[in-house]
mmCIF file of C-alpha atoms and ligand atoms in Angstrom:
data_model
loop_
_atom_site.group_PDB
_atom_site.id
_atom_site.type_symbol
_atom_site.label_atom_id
_atom_site.label_comp_id
_atom_site.label_asym_id
_atom_site.label_seq_id
_atom_site.Cartn_x
_atom_site.Cartn_y
_atom_site.Cartn_z
ATOM 1 C CA UNK A 1 8.532 20.088 -14.386
ATOM 2 C CA UNK A 2 10.997 22.545 -12.837
ATOM 3 C CA UNK A 3 13.538 21.420 -10.204
ATOM 4 C CA UNK A 4 11.346 22.436 -7.254
ATOM 5 C CA UNK A 5 8.334 20.566 -8.630
ATOM 6 C CA UNK A 6 10.552 17.503 -9.247
ATOM 7 C CA UNK A 7 11.805 17.661 -5.646
ATOM 8 C CA UNK A 8 8.213 17.917 -4.316
ATOM 9 C CA UNK A 9 7.208 14.860 -6.365
ATOM 10 C CA UNK A 10 10.306 12.964 -5.151
ATOM 11 C CA UNK A 11 9.670 13.885 -1.493
ATOM 12 C CA UNK A 12 6.015 12.759 -1.766
ATOM 13 C CA UNK A 13 7.161 9.417 -3.179
ATOM 14 C CA UNK A 14 9.885 8.921 -0.537
ATOM 15 C CA UNK A 15 7.700 9.941 2.426
ATOM 16 C CA UNK A 16 4.858 7.680 1.218
ATOM 17 C CA UNK A 17 7.248 4.731 1.000
ATOM 18 C CA UNK A 18 8.944 5.472 4.352
ATOM 19 C CA UNK A 19 5.576 6.116 6.050
ATOM 20 C CA UNK A 20 4.113 2.841 4.744
ATOM 21 C CA UNK A 21 7.169 0.886 5.920
ATOM 22 C CA UNK A 22 7.023 2.485 9.387
ATOM 23 C CA UNK A 23 3.278 2.708 10.115
ATOM 24 C CA UNK A 24 1.836 -0.157 8.077
ATOM 25 C CA UNK A 25 4.571 -2.786 7.901
ATOM 26 C CA UNK A 26 6.127 -1.802 11.247
ATOM 27 C CA UNK A 27 9.522 -2.123 9.472
ATOM 28 C CA UNK A 28 11.180 1.365 9.343
ATOM 29 C CA UNK A 29 13.503 2.032 6.390
ATOM 30 C CA UNK A 30 14.880 5.378 7.696
ATOM 31 C CA UNK A 31 15.326 6.914 11.153
ATOM 32 C CA UNK A 32 12.609 9.177 12.591
ATOM 33 C CA UNK A 33 15.096 12.073 12.297
ATOM 34 C CA UNK A 34 15.603 11.427 8.567
ATOM 35 C CA UNK A 35 11.818 11.142 8.025
ATOM 36 C CA UNK A 36 11.204 14.420 9.897
ATOM 37 C CA UNK A 37 13.995 16.190 7.954
ATOM 38 C CA UNK A 38 12.388 15.236 4.627
ATOM 39 C CA UNK A 39 8.913 16.154 5.926
ATOM 40 C CA UNK A 40 10.180 19.613 7.015
ATOM 41 C CA UNK A 41 11.758 20.093 3.556
ATOM 42 C CA UNK A 42 8.410 19.231 1.901
ATOM 43 C CA UNK A 43 6.472 21.538 4.275
ATOM 44 C CA UNK A 44 8.844 24.416 3.358
ATOM 45 C CA UNK A 45 8.586 23.747 -0.408
ATOM 46 C CA UNK A 46 4.761 23.519 -0.211
ATOM 47 C CA UNK A 47 4.650 26.772 1.770
ATOM 48 C CA UNK A 48 6.624 28.561 -0.999
ATOM 49 C CA UNK A 49 4.623 26.884 -3.772
ATOM 50 C CA UNK A 50 1.089 25.903 -2.570
ATOM 51 C CA UNK A 51 0.225 24.945 -6.169
ATOM 52 C CA UNK A 52 2.607 21.984 -5.751
ATOM 53 C CA UNK A 53 0.626 20.508 -2.796
ATOM 54 C CA UNK A 54 -0.632 16.983 -3.628
ATOM 55 C CA UNK A 55 -4.029 16.130 -2.013
ATOM 56 C CA UNK A 56 -2.454 12.994 -0.534
ATOM 57 C CA UNK A 57 0.781 14.688 0.544
ATOM 58 C CA UNK A 58 1.799 13.477 4.043
ATOM 59 C CA UNK A 59 1.645 17.154 5.083
ATOM 60 C CA UNK A 60 -2.148 17.064 4.472
ATOM 61 C CA UNK A 61 -2.845 14.529 7.214
ATOM 62 C CA UNK A 62 -3.716 17.035 9.904
ATOM 63 C CA UNK A 63 -6.552 19.038 8.363
ATOM 64 C CA UNK A 64 -7.654 22.585 8.874
ATOM 65 C CA UNK A 65 -9.957 24.142 11.443
ATOM 66 C CA UNK A 66 -12.179 22.163 13.845
ATOM 67 C CA UNK A 67 -15.538 20.965 12.493
ATOM 68 C CA UNK A 68 -18.913 22.231 13.780
ATOM 69 C CA UNK A 69 -20.253 18.688 13.842
ATOM 70 C CA UNK A 70 -20.117 15.374 11.942
ATOM 71 C CA UNK A 71 -22.109 14.725 8.756
ATOM 72 C CA UNK A 72 -24.083 11.493 8.420
ATOM 73 C CA UNK A 73 -22.852 8.874 5.928
ATOM 74 C CA UNK A 74 -24.937 6.017 4.513
ATOM 75 C CA UNK A 75 -22.670 2.998 3.928
ATOM 76 C CA UNK A 76 -22.766 1.613 0.365
ATOM 77 C CA UNK A 77 -22.836 -1.867 1.940
ATOM 78 C CA UNK A 78 -24.192 -2.131 5.473
ATOM 79 C CA UNK A 79 -21.535 -2.908 8.063
ATOM 80 C CA UNK A 80 -22.741 -6.237 9.366
ATOM 81 C CA UNK A 81 -22.234 -7.422 12.927
ATOM 82 C CA UNK A 82 -20.975 -10.783 14.155
ATOM 83 C CA UNK A 83 -22.907 -13.308 16.208
ATOM 84 C CA UNK A 84 -21.080 -14.352 19.387
ATOM 85 C CA UNK A 85 -19.904 -17.615 20.926
ATOM 86 C CA UNK A 86 -18.815 -17.755 24.570
ATOM 87 C CA UNK A 87 -17.550 -21.302 24.925
ATOM 88 C CA UNK A 88 -16.345 -24.428 23.117
ATOM 89 C CA UNK A 89 -19.820 -25.960 22.873
ATOM 90 C CA UNK A 90 -21.211 -22.920 21.034
ATOM 91 C CA UNK A 91 -18.241 -22.990 18.662
ATOM 92 C CA UNK A 92 -18.823 -26.684 17.929
ATOM 93 C CA UNK A 93 -22.532 -25.920 17.321
ATOM 94 C CA UNK A 94 -21.484 -23.238 14.825
ATOM 95 C CA UNK A 95 -19.209 -25.759 13.083
ATOM 96 C CA UNK A 96 -21.922 -28.452 13.044
ATOM 97 C CA UNK A 97 -24.425 -26.113 11.363
ATOM 98 C CA UNK A 98 -21.849 -25.251 8.689
ATOM 99 C CA UNK A 99 -21.028 -28.898 8.037
ATOM 100 C CA UNK A 100 -24.759 -29.688 7.696
ATOM 101 C CA UNK A 101 -25.146 -26.879 5.163
ATOM 102 C CA UNK A 102 -22.050 -27.302 2.961
ATOM 103 C CA UNK A 103 -20.495 -30.705 3.709
ATOM 104 C CA UNK A 104 -17.045 -31.163 5.245
ATOM 105 C CA UNK A 105 -14.628 -29.735 2.624
ATOM 106 C CA UNK A 106 -14.164 -26.236 4.110
ATOM 107 C CA UNK A 107 -11.618 -24.339 6.202
ATOM 108 C CA UNK A 108 -11.678 -21.330 8.534
ATOM 109 C CA UNK A 109 -9.659 -18.142 8.837
ATOM 110 C CA UNK A 110 -9.101 -17.056 12.461
ATOM 111 C CA UNK A 111 -8.353 -13.404 13.226
ATOM 112 C CA UNK A 112 -7.761 -11.469 16.434
ATOM 113 C CA UNK A 113 -10.798 -9.337 17.319
ATOM 114 C CA UNK A 114 -9.268 -5.915 18.012
ATOM 115 C CA UNK A 115 -10.982 -4.033 20.851
ATOM 116 C CA UNK A 116 -11.408 -0.682 19.096
ATOM 117 C CA UNK A 117 -13.905 1.204 16.943
ATOM 118 C CA UNK A 118 -15.280 -0.212 13.685
ATOM 119 C CA UNK A 119 -14.626 2.105 10.720
ATOM 120 C CA UNK A 120 -15.331 2.134 7.004
ATOM 121 C CA UNK A 121 -12.868 3.686 4.500
ATOM 122 C CA UNK A 122 -13.761 4.645 0.918
ATOM 123 C CA UNK A 123 -11.148 5.005 -1.834
ATOM 124 C CA UNK A 124 -11.725 6.319 -5.372
ATOM 125 C CA UNK A 125 -9.049 5.481 -7.967
ATOM 126 C CA UNK A 126 -6.727 4.663 -5.082
ATOM 127 C CA UNK A 127 -7.195 7.933 -3.166
ATOM 128 C CA UNK A 128 -8.728 8.037 0.342
ATOM 129 C CA UNK A 129 -11.931 10.092 -0.036
ATOM 130 C CA UNK A 130 -14.127 9.314 2.990
ATOM 131 C CA UNK A 131 -14.023 7.561 6.343
ATOM 132 C CA UNK A 132 -16.928 6.869 8.688
ATOM 133 C CA UNK A 133 -17.875 5.196 11.956
ATOM 134 C CA UNK A 134 -20.063 2.085 11.891
ATOM 135 C CA UNK A 135 -23.014 3.913 13.481
ATOM 136 C CA UNK A 136 -26.028 1.580 13.369
ATOM 137 C CA UNK A 137 -24.453 -0.434 10.536
ATOM 138 C CA UNK A 138 -26.286 1.493 7.819
ATOM 139 C CA UNK A 139 -25.664 5.148 8.733
ATOM 140 C CA UNK A 140 -22.461 6.299 10.414
ATOM 141 C CA UNK A 141 -20.680 9.634 11.005
ATOM 142 C CA UNK A 142 -18.195 11.170 8.598
ATOM 143 C CA UNK A 143 -14.877 11.326 10.503
ATOM 144 C CA UNK A 144 -12.642 11.612 7.408
ATOM 145 C CA UNK A 145 -10.622 14.501 8.875
ATOM 146 C CA UNK A 146 -9.770 12.514 11.996
ATOM 147 C CA UNK A 147 -9.044 9.274 10.144
ATOM 148 C CA UNK A 148 -6.615 11.124 7.814
ATOM 149 C CA UNK A 149 -4.445 11.796 10.880
ATOM 150 C CA UNK A 150 -3.965 8.032 11.473
ATOM 151 C CA UNK A 151 -0.578 7.252 9.878
ATOM 152 C CA UNK A 152 -1.438 3.592 9.177
ATOM 153 C CA UNK A 153 -4.376 4.644 6.961
ATOM 154 C CA UNK A 154 -2.907 5.072 3.442
ATOM 155 C CA UNK A 155 -3.889 8.362 1.756
ATOM 156 C CA UNK A 156 -3.159 6.705 -1.597
ATOM 157 C CA UNK A 157 -3.161 2.957 -2.392
ATOM 158 C CA UNK A 158 -0.533 1.186 -4.468
ATOM 159 C CA UNK A 159 -3.223 0.468 -7.097
ATOM 160 C CA UNK A 160 -5.748 3.034 -8.421
ATOM 161 C CA UNK A 161 -8.718 0.923 -7.241
ATOM 162 C CA UNK A 162 -12.142 2.147 -6.140
ATOM 163 C CA UNK A 163 -12.907 0.165 -3.019
ATOM 164 C CA UNK A 164 -14.632 0.393 0.378
ATOM 165 C CA UNK A 165 -12.956 -1.445 3.272
ATOM 166 C CA UNK A 166 -13.791 -2.161 6.910
ATOM 167 C CA UNK A 167 -11.505 -2.288 9.860
ATOM 168 C CA UNK A 168 -10.892 -1.359 13.452
ATOM 169 C CA UNK A 169 -9.318 1.872 14.710
ATOM 170 C CA UNK A 170 -7.570 1.278 18.033
ATOM 171 C CA UNK A 171 -5.207 2.863 20.558
ATOM 172 C CA UNK A 172 -2.120 0.756 21.411
ATOM 173 C CA UNK A 173 -1.823 -0.105 25.135
ATOM 174 C CA UNK A 174 1.353 2.025 25.558
ATOM 175 C CA UNK A 175 -0.311 5.113 24.034
ATOM 176 C CA UNK A 176 -3.319 4.551 26.299
ATOM 177 C CA UNK A 177 -1.124 4.428 29.434
ATOM 178 C CA UNK A 178 0.820 7.567 28.396
ATOM 179 C CA UNK A 179 -2.392 9.448 27.535
ATOM 180 C CA UNK A 180 -3.934 8.699 30.950
ATOM 181 C CA UNK A 181 -0.764 9.826 32.763
ATOM 182 C CA UNK A 182 -1.014 13.181 30.942
ATOM 183 C CA UNK A 183 -4.770 13.432 31.571
ATOM 184 C CA UNK A 184 -4.340 12.794 35.304
ATOM 185 C CA UNK A 185 -1.483 15.339 35.464
ATOM 186 C CA UNK A 186 -3.890 17.845 33.852
ATOM 187 C CA UNK A 187 -6.638 16.950 36.336
ATOM 188 C CA UNK A 188 -8.705 15.366 33.545
ATOM 189 C CA UNK A 189 -10.751 12.155 33.854
ATOM 190 C CA UNK A 190 -8.621 9.195 32.636
ATOM 191 C CA UNK A 191 -10.151 6.945 29.947
ATOM 192 C CA UNK A 192 -11.472 3.615 31.276
ATOM 193 C CA UNK A 193 -9.894 1.522 28.495
ATOM 194 C CA UNK A 194 -8.168 1.886 25.094
ATOM 195 C CA UNK A 195 -11.450 1.345 23.266
ATOM 196 C CA UNK A 196 -13.101 4.337 24.940
ATOM 197 C CA UNK A 197 -9.914 6.367 24.375
ATOM 198 C CA UNK A 198 -9.948 5.534 20.638
ATOM 199 C CA UNK A 199 -13.677 6.319 20.349
ATOM 200 C CA UNK A 200 -13.246 9.569 22.297
ATOM 201 C CA UNK A 201 -10.314 10.571 20.071
ATOM 202 C CA UNK A 202 -12.217 9.964 16.816
ATOM 203 C CA UNK A 203 -15.246 11.902 18.133
ATOM 204 C CA UNK A 204 -13.083 15.024 18.523
ATOM 205 C CA UNK A 205 -14.149 17.914 16.284
ATOM 206 C CA UNK A 206 -10.575 19.247 16.127
ATOM 207 C CA UNK A 207 -8.384 16.911 13.976
ATOM 208 C CA UNK A 208 -5.271 18.161 15.832
ATOM 209 C CA UNK A 209 -6.503 16.327 18.950
ATOM 210 C CA UNK A 210 -7.059 13.071 17.038
ATOM 211 C CA UNK A 211 -3.607 13.509 15.456
ATOM 212 C CA UNK A 212 -2.031 13.660 18.921
ATOM 213 C CA UNK A 213 -3.572 10.368 20.106
ATOM 214 C CA UNK A 214 -1.326 7.902 18.186
ATOM 215 C CA UNK A 215 -4.202 5.762 16.908
ATOM 216 C CA UNK A 216 -3.720 2.869 14.499
ATOM 217 C CA UNK A 217 -5.876 0.522 12.418
ATOM 218 C CA UNK A 218 -6.203 -3.007 11.087
ATOM 219 C CA UNK A 219 -8.317 -3.603 7.957
ATOM 220 C CA UNK A 220 -10.260 -6.899 7.869
ATOM 221 C CA UNK A 221 -12.898 -6.814 5.126
ATOM 222 C CA UNK A 222 -14.113 -5.122 2.001
ATOM 223 C CA UNK A 223 -17.642 -3.802 1.709
ATOM 224 C CA UNK A 224 -19.582 -5.966 -0.681
ATOM 225 C CA UNK A 225 -18.563 -9.304 -2.163
ATOM 226 C CA UNK A 226 -14.977 -10.157 -2.932
ATOM 227 C CA UNK A 227 -15.646 -12.063 -6.186
ATOM 228 C CA UNK A 228 -15.742 -8.760 -8.093
ATOM 229 C CA UNK A 229 -11.969 -8.501 -7.421
ATOM 230 C CA UNK A 230 -11.303 -11.937 -8.889
ATOM 231 C CA UNK A 231 -10.548 -13.225 -5.413
ATOM 232 C CA UNK A 232 -12.318 -16.336 -4.129
ATOM 233 C CA UNK A 233 -11.359 -16.590 -0.463
ATOM 234 C CA UNK A 234 -11.092 -14.402 2.623
ATOM 235 C CA UNK A 235 -7.433 -15.319 3.212
ATOM 236 C CA UNK A 236 -6.532 -14.158 -0.314
ATOM 237 C CA UNK A 237 -8.594 -10.988 0.229
ATOM 238 C CA UNK A 238 -6.553 -10.097 3.315
ATOM 239 C CA UNK A 239 -3.323 -10.670 1.358
ATOM 240 C CA UNK A 240 -4.660 -8.499 -1.484
ATOM 241 C CA UNK A 241 -5.607 -5.679 0.915
ATOM 242 C CA UNK A 242 -2.068 -5.848 2.333
ATOM 243 C CA UNK A 243 -0.405 -5.692 -1.105
ATOM 244 C CA UNK A 244 -2.355 -2.567 -2.105
ATOM 245 C CA UNK A 245 -1.221 -0.828 1.091
ATOM 246 C CA UNK A 246 -3.629 -1.576 3.943
ATOM 247 C CA UNK A 247 -2.448 -2.644 7.424
ATOM 248 C CA UNK A 248 -3.681 -6.184 8.002
ATOM 249 C CA UNK A 249 -3.182 -7.991 11.290
ATOM 250 C CA UNK A 250 -0.409 -10.589 10.847
ATOM 251 C CA UNK A 251 -1.726 -12.975 13.560
ATOM 252 C CA UNK A 252 -4.357 -14.456 11.244
ATOM 253 C CA UNK A 253 -4.291 -18.209 10.581
ATOM 254 C CA UNK A 254 -5.950 -20.698 8.223
ATOM 255 C CA UNK A 255 -7.569 -23.470 10.313
ATOM 256 C CA UNK A 256 -8.613 -26.725 8.640
ATOM 257 C CA UNK A 257 -10.851 -27.911 11.502
ATOM 258 C CA UNK A 258 -12.747 -26.555 14.522
ATOM 259 C CA UNK A 259 -10.111 -28.271 16.704
ATOM 260 C CA UNK A 260 -7.453 -26.082 15.051
ATOM 261 C CA UNK A 261 -9.713 -23.068 15.756
ATOM 262 C CA UNK A 262 -9.915 -24.053 19.427
ATOM 263 C CA UNK A 263 -6.111 -24.444 19.543
ATOM 264 C CA UNK A 264 -5.737 -20.935 18.040
ATOM 265 C CA UNK A 265 -8.141 -19.558 20.677
ATOM 266 C CA UNK A 266 -6.197 -21.254 23.501
ATOM 267 C CA UNK A 267 -2.915 -19.874 22.139
ATOM 268 C CA UNK A 268 -4.197 -16.293 22.090
ATOM 269 C CA UNK A 269 -5.958 -16.608 25.426
ATOM 270 C CA UNK A 270 -2.434 -17.190 26.797
ATOM 271 C CA UNK A 271 -0.639 -14.689 24.549
ATOM 272 C CA UNK A 272 -3.224 -11.875 24.890
ATOM 273 C CA UNK A 273 -1.431 -9.959 27.715
ATOM 274 C CA UNK A 274 1.744 -9.748 25.588
ATOM 275 C CA UNK A 275 0.027 -8.049 22.625
ATOM 276 C CA UNK A 276 0.698 -4.291 22.171
ATOM 277 C CA UNK A 277 -3.051 -3.731 21.687
ATOM 278 C CA UNK A 278 -6.205 -5.043 23.350
ATOM 279 C CA UNK A 279 -8.318 -7.791 21.826
ATOM 280 C CA UNK A 280 -11.763 -8.883 23.079
ATOM 281 C CA UNK A 281 -12.051 -12.145 21.144
ATOM 282 C CA UNK A 282 -11.224 -14.224 18.102
ATOM 283 C CA UNK A 283 -13.158 -13.953 14.816
ATOM 284 C CA UNK A 284 -13.711 -17.222 12.943
ATOM 285 C CA UNK A 285 -14.741 -17.058 9.257
ATOM 286 C CA UNK A 286 -15.365 -19.742 6.649
ATOM 287 C CA UNK A 287 -12.589 -19.032 4.156
ATOM 288 C CA UNK A 288 -13.934 -19.672 0.625
ATOM 289 C CA UNK A 289 -16.403 -17.094 -0.820
ATOM 290 C CA UNK A 290 -18.336 -19.857 -2.605
ATOM 291 C CA UNK A 291 -19.076 -21.325 0.845
ATOM 292 C CA UNK A 292 -19.905 -17.900 2.279
ATOM 293 C CA UNK A 293 -22.410 -17.374 -0.556
ATOM 294 C CA UNK A 294 -24.029 -20.773 0.157
ATOM 295 C CA UNK A 295 -24.346 -19.950 3.864
ATOM 296 C CA UNK A 296 -25.551 -16.352 3.380
ATOM 297 C CA UNK A 297 -26.680 -13.937 6.069
ATOM 298 C CA UNK A 298 -29.280 -13.590 8.802
ATOM 299 C CA UNK A 299 -31.007 -10.178 9.146
ATOM 300 C CA UNK A 300 -27.906 -8.602 10.662
ATOM 301 C CA UNK A 301 -24.933 -10.948 10.474
ATOM 302 C CA UNK A 302 -23.245 -13.532 8.238
ATOM 303 C CA UNK A 303 -23.935 -17.234 8.919
ATOM 304 C CA UNK A 304 -20.321 -17.967 7.903
ATOM 305 C CA UNK A 305 -18.632 -16.004 10.709
ATOM 306 C CA UNK A 306 -18.706 -15.924 14.494
ATOM 307 C CA UNK A 307 -16.841 -14.027 17.222
ATOM 308 C CA UNK A 308 -15.580 -16.059 20.145
ATOM 309 C CA UNK A 309 -15.602 -13.561 23.072
ATOM 310 C CA UNK A 310 -13.091 -13.876 25.920
ATOM 311 C CA UNK A 311 -14.674 -14.101 29.388
ATOM 312 C CA UNK A 312 -15.063 -10.678 31.050
ATOM 313 C CA UNK A 313 -11.950 -9.585 32.999
ATOM 314 C CA UNK A 314 -11.376 -11.875 36.009
ATOM 315 C CA UNK A 315 -10.645 -8.893 38.299
ATOM 316 C CA UNK A 316 -14.092 -9.307 39.948
ATOM 317 C CA UNK A 317 -13.479 -12.972 40.868
ATOM 318 C CA UNK A 318 -10.064 -12.003 42.387
ATOM 319 C CA UNK A 319 -11.874 -9.575 44.708
ATOM 320 C CA UNK A 320 -14.361 -12.337 45.561
ATOM 321 C CA UNK A 321 -11.486 -14.743 46.382
ATOM 322 C CA UNK A 322 -9.954 -12.226 48.808
ATOM 323 C CA UNK A 323 -13.326 -11.722 50.549
ATOM 324 C CA UNK A 324 -13.898 -15.492 50.721
ATOM 325 C CA UNK A 325 -10.454 -16.205 52.269
ATOM 326 C CA UNK A 326 -10.794 -13.544 54.974
HETATM 327 C C1 3B9 B 1 -17.456 -10.413 8.623
HETATM 328 C C2 3B9 B 1 -17.701 -8.972 9.079
HETATM 329 C C3 3B9 B 1 -19.178 -8.802 9.351
HETATM 330 C C4 3B9 B 1 -17.246 -7.979 8.003
HETATM 331 N N1 3B9 B 1 -17.934 -8.211 6.735
HETATM 332 C C5 3B9 B 1 -18.885 -7.344 6.273
HETATM 333 O O1 3B9 B 1 -19.213 -6.328 6.848
HETATM 334 C C6 3B9 B 1 -19.513 -7.715 4.962
HETATM 335 C C7 3B9 B 1 -20.325 -6.815 4.339
HETATM 336 C C8 3B9 B 1 -20.917 -7.194 3.131
HETATM 337 C C9 3B9 B 1 -20.671 -8.458 2.592
HETATM 338 O O2 3B9 B 1 -21.175 -8.932 1.407
HETATM 339 C C10 3B9 B 1 -22.341 -8.453 0.865
HETATM 340 C C11 3B9 B 1 -22.325 -8.202 -0.505
HETATM 341 C C12 3B9 B 1 -23.462 -7.716 -1.087
HETATM 342 C C13 3B9 B 1 -24.611 -7.515 -0.322
HETATM 343 C C14 3B9 B 1 -24.607 -7.806 1.052
HETATM 344 C C15 3B9 B 1 -23.469 -8.288 1.644
HETATM 345 C C16 3B9 B 1 -19.845 -9.326 3.247
HETATM 346 C C17 3B9 B 1 -19.251 -8.961 4.440
HETATM 347 C C18 3B9 B 1 -16.857 -8.639 10.293
HETATM 348 C C19 3B9 B 1 -17.363 -7.830 11.301
HETATM 349 C C20 3B9 B 1 -16.532 -7.491 12.386
HETATM 350 C C21 3B9 B 1 -15.212 -7.965 12.409
HETATM 351 C C22 3B9 B 1 -14.260 -7.671 13.448
HETATM 352 N N2 3B9 B 1 -14.592 -6.899 14.497
HETATM 353 N N3 3B9 B 1 -13.011 -8.162 13.386
HETATM 354 C C23 3B9 B 1 -12.643 -8.925 12.340
HETATM 355 N N4 3B9 B 1 -11.374 -9.389 12.307
HETATM 356 N N5 3B9 B 1 -13.480 -9.254 11.335
HETATM 357 C C24 3B9 B 1 -14.754 -8.781 11.343
HETATM 358 N N6 3B9 B 1 -15.573 -9.107 10.309
#
């Protein structure tokens, strides 16, 4: 390897590490200025020597020309949906059914339900090769070009594994507010909520637009069963996904009983306004895969998971109160 090639390899390694620390772990190692200086150096070296461009170089995140349209993608494993619970009684029913089926020696994992767009990411030998929307659960749209622009999506994993993962793409609240200020200044229709803004951004045919929207992701499942990775619980799976380079939401918690689940839900019902992103509920999953296998699936969703949904925004009742007090 000549000196230039060595420097390109070194810059790829450094920028991958710095990018992961900043966008995935939310723990920057270098200043933005230092990161940009190194990125500009790599862009210049790649321009002089295109043969040195790595497919997963950070300079390759914002792809080429706009697409004509999106291709269809059939998911290797269908992206299942979650059944819903709207109150404590329905959650206790869910718990009762599980206890009847598998006895009482089980625990739950509770996760925040991010209010974004469900996505599926495919990696071959550790390299990001395809990303798609959920679609109808079986067939989605190929939005690889747009997903590559999301800095929290690793272009190369820390292990050369072939894996398909599921997660949520979302727009942080701050980015949503800033985007709508700009849209209103430009006389454009503001987005109604961050979820619509994220969906609208990922439906763009020009990746440069998606790249400008400051989207992020949390990964919460693998496609298919986890046993094939020698992992026997959902909590361990989330830790594994994190170690190989995926962003995993840190607010997850192991809950031994449904009362602990209810306490977690109460905590996040209070804390929700202070989160930097929107959530529309709490996902509750039986933790051990052996138990998940015993419980199985209905036609469209697992029997071992449920989404507790927060009540719809109370803004309507506030209006009602004002009318009533007049
Ligand atoms: C539980 C699951 C439905 C994902 N799981 C799957 O899609 C899935 C897919 C094949 C599986 O196993 C199979 C293996 C072989 C054949 C069929 C299924 C298991 C789970 C789900 C759905 C939405 C979620 C959400 N919005 N937020 C969080 N935090 N978690 C979520 N989890």
